Short mmCIF file of C-alpha atoms in Angstrom, two decimals:
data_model
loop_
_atom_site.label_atom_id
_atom_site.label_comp_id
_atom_site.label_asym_id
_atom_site.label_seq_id
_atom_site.Cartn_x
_atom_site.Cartn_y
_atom_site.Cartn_z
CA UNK A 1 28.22 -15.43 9.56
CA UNK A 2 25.39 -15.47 6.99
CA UNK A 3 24.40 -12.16 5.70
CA UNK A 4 21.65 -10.91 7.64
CA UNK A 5 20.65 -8.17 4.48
CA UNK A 6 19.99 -10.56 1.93
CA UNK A 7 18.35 -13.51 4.39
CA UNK A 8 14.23 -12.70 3.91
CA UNK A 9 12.53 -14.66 6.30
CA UNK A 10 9.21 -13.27 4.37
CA UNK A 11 7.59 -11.85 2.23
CA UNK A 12 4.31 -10.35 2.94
CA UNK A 13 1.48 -8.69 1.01
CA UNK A 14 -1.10 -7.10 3.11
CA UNK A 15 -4.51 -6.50 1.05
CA UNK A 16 -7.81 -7.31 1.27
CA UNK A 17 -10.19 -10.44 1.00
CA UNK A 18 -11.25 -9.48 -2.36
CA UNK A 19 -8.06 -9.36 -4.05
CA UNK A 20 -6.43 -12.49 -2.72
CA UNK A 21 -7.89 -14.84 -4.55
CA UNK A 22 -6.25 -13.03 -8.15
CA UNK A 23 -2.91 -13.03 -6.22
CA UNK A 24 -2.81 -16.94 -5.11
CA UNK A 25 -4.71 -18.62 -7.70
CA UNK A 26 -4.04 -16.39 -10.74
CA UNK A 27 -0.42 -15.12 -9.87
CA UNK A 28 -1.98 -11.47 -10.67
CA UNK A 29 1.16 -9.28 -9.39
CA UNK A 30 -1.02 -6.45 -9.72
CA UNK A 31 1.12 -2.84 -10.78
CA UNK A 32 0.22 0.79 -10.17
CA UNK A 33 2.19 3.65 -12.23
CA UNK A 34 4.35 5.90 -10.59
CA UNK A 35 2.39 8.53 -11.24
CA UNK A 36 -0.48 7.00 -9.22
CA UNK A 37 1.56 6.70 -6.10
CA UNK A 38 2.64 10.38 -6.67
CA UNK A 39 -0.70 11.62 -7.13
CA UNK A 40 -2.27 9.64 -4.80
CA UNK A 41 -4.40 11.79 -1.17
CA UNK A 42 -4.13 10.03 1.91
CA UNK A 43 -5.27 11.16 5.73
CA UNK A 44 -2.24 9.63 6.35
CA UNK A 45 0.24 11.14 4.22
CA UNK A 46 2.97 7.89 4.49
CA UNK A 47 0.48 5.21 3.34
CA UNK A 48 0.39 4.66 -0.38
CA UNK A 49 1.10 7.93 -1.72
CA UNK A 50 4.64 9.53 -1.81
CA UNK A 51 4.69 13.05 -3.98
CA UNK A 52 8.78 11.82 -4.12
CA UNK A 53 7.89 8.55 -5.92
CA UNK A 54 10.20 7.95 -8.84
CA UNK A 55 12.37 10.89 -7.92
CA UNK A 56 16.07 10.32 -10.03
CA UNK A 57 17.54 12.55 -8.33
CA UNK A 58 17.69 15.48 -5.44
CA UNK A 59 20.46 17.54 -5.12
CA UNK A 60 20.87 20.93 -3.19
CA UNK A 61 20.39 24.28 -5.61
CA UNK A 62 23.55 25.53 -3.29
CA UNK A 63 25.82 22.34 -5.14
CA UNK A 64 24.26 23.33 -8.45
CA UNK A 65 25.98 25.33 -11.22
CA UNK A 66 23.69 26.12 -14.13
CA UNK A 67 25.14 27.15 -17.83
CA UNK A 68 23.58 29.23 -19.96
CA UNK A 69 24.89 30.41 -23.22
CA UNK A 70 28.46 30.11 -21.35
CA UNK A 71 27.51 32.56 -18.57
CA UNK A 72 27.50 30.35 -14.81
CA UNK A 73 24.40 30.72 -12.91
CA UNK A 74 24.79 29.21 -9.09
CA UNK A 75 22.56 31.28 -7.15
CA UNK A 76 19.88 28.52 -7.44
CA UNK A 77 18.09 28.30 -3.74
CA UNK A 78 16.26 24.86 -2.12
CA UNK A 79 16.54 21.50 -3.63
CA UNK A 80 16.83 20.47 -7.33
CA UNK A 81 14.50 17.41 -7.73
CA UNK A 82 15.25 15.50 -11.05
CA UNK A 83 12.66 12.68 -12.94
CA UNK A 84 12.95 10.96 -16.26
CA UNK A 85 10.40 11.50 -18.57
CA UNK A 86 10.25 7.47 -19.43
CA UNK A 87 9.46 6.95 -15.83
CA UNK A 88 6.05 7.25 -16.98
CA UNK A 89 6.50 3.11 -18.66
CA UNK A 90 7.15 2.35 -15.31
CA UNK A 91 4.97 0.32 -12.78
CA UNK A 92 5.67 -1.18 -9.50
CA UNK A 93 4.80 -4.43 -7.42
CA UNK A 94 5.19 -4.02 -3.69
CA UNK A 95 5.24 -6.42 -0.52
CA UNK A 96 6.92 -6.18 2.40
CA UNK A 97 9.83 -8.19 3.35
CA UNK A 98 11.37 -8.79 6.73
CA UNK A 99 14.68 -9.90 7.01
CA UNK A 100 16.80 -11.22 9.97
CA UNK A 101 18.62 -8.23 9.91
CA UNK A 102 15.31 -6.01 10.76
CA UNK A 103 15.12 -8.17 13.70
CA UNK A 104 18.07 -7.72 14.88
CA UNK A 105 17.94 -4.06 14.12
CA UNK A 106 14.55 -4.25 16.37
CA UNK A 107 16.47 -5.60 19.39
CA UNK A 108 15.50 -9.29 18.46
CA UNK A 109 11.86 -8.72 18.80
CA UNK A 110 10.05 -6.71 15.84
CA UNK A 111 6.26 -5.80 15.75
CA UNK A 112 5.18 -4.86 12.83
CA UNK A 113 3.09 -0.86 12.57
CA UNK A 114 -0.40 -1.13 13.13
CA UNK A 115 -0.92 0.69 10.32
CA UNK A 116 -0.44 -2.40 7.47
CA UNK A 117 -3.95 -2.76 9.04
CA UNK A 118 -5.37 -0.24 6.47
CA UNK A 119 -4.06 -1.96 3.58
CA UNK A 120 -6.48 -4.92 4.15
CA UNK A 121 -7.58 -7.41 6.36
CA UNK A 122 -5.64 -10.33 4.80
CA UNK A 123 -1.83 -11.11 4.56
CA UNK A 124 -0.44 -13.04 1.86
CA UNK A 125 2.93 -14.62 3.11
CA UNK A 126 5.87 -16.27 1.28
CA UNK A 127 8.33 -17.88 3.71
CA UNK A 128 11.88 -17.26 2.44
CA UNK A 129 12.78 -20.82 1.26
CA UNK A 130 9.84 -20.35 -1.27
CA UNK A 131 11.24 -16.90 -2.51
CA UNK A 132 13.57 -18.23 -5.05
CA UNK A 133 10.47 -20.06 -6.97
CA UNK A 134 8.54 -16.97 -6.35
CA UNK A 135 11.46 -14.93 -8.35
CA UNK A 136 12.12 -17.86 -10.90
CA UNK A 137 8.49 -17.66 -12.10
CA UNK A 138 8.23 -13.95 -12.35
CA UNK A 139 11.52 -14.31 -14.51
CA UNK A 140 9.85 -17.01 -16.70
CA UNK A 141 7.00 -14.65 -17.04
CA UNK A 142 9.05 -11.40 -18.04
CA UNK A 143 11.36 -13.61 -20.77
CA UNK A 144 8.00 -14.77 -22.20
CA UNK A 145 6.62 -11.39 -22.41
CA UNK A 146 7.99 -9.17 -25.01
CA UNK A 147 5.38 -6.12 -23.79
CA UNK A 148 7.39 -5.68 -20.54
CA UNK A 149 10.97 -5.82 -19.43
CA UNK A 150 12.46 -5.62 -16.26
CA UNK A 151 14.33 -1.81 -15.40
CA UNK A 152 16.87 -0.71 -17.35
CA UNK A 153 19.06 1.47 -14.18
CA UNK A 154 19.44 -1.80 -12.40
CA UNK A 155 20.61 -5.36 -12.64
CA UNK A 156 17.71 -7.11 -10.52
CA UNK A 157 14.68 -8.00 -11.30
CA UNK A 158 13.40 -6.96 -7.75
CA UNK A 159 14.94 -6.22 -4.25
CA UNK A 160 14.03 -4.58 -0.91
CA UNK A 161 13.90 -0.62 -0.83
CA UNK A 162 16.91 1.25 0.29
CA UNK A 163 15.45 3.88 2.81
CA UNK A 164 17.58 7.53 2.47
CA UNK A 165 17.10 10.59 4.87
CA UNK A 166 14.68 12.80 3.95
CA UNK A 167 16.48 15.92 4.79
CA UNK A 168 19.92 15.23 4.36
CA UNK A 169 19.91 13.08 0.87
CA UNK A 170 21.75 14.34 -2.32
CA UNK A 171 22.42 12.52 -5.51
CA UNK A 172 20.84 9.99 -7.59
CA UNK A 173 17.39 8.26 -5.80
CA UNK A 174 15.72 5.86 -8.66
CA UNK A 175 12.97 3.35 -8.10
CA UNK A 176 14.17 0.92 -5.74
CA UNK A 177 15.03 4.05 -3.40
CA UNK A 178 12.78 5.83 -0.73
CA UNK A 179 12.87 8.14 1.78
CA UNK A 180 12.80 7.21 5.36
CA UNK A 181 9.31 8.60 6.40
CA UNK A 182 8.43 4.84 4.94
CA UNK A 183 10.53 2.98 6.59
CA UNK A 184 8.42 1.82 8.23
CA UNK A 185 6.72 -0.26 5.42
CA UNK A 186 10.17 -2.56 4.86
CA UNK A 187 9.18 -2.80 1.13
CA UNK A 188 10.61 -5.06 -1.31
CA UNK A 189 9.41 -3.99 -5.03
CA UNK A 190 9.74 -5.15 -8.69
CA UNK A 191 9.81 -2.74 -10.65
CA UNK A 192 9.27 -2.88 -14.96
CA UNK A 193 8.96 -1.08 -18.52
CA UNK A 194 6.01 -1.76 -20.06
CA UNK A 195 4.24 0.28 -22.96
CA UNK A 196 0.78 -1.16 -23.39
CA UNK A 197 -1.03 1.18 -20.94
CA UNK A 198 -0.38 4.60 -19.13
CA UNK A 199 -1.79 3.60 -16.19
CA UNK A 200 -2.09 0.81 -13.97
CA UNK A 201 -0.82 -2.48 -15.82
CA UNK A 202 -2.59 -6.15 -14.80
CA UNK A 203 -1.25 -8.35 -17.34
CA UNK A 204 1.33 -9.69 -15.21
CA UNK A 205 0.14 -13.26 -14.12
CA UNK A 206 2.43 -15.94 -13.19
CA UNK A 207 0.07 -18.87 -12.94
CA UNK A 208 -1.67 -20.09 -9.27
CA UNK A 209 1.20 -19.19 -6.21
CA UNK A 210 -0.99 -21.31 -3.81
CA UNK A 211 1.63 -23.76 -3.23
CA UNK A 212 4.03 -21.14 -2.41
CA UNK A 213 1.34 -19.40 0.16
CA UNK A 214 0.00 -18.69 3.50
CA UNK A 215 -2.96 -16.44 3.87
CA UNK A 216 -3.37 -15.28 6.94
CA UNK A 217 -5.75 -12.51 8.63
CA UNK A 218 -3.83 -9.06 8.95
CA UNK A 219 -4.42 -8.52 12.87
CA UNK A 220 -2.42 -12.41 13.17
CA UNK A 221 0.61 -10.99 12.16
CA UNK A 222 0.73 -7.33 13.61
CA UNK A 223 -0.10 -8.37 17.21
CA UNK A 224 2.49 -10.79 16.85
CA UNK A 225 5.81 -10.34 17.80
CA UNK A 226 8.73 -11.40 15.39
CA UNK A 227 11.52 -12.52 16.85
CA UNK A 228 14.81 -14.69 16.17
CA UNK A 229 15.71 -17.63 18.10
CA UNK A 230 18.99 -18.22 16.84
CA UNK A 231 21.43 -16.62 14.03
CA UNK A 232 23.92 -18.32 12.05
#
């Protein structure tokens, strides 16, 4: 049987009106900072910003033994949350991908949260047999860039988030990890280095996309059901 994991049926960016144009006819894959996801307020506190974004590692002070000047110290208390200073070079893509797996997961029918609503109006879809061009050209782009490289922890380029639990997690985390409160969002992310701004970077433009496209309004997909017909 195929591998349910790695089949995306989609991708999906949800956004609004004004920004879709840049994404389909420019190829602007448009990336935040870390730090701006960790900083950012929401009402909603699981919508864009996560305080836990580009977290290394968490680890329980109870499993941690601190050494100083040879004396033990292990009467540390709560959790031990660990980042990398050069996380800071680091900036993040996100869509959403749905995979047959998720649907199956969902019972065979999925809806999608109502809340992708209040990233925009519009949804930017790339049906899976049009991924592999998608990632080719966003290689192309990176090997022709010498201001940005792809992350050095991991050997992809991008890949669908990894969702942990939030109160039971310990051990290394890193950017293509998240913790469950968003699973919600099924995100798929590329993640890079790049050293030519500290904030948000939008130099990364792979050429038009339209031919790889479907824009479609926001509210067509989320009162939709998503189901599969047949697995192989």
């Amino acid at each position: 049987m195929q591998n349910l994991e790695s089949h995306v049926a989609f991708l999906v960016k949800f956004t609004s009106s004004e920004y879709v144009s840049s994404f389909v006819d420019d190829g602007l894959l448009f990336m935040n900072s870390i730090e701006y996801f960790r900083n950012i307020e929401n009402e909603d506190s699981v919508l864009r910003g996560d305080a836990n974004e580009g977290l290394a590692a968490r680890y329980s002070g109870e499993n941690i033994v601190l050494k100083i000047g040879g004396e033990e110290i292990n009467a540390l208390t709560g959790n031990l949350s660990i980042r990398f200073n050069h996380d800071q070079e680091t900036n993040i893509f996100c869509m959403s991908a749905i995979t047959a797996k998720d649907v199956a997961d969902a019972g065979g029918e999925l809806k999608l949260s109502n809340d992708f609503k209040k990233f925009g109006d519009k949804a930017i879809m790339i049906h899976g047999v049009d991924i592999p061009e998608f990632l080719e050209r966003i290689m192309n782009h990176i090997k022709s860039n010498d201001d940005i490289s792809s992350h050095p922890d991991h050997k992809f380029i991008a890949k669908k988030v990894d969702y942990i639990p939030y109160q039971s997690h310990q051990g290394k985390i890193g950017v293509y990890k998240k913790f469950d409160e968003y699973a919600w969002q099924y995100e798929w992310r590329l993640a890079i280095k790049q050293q030519v701004t500290d904030g948000a970077y939008s130099g990364f433009k792979i050429g038009p996309i339209n031919d790889l496209c479907q824009v479609v309004d926001t509210d067509s997909i989320i009162n939709e059901t998503i189901g599969i017909k047949e697995l192989i």
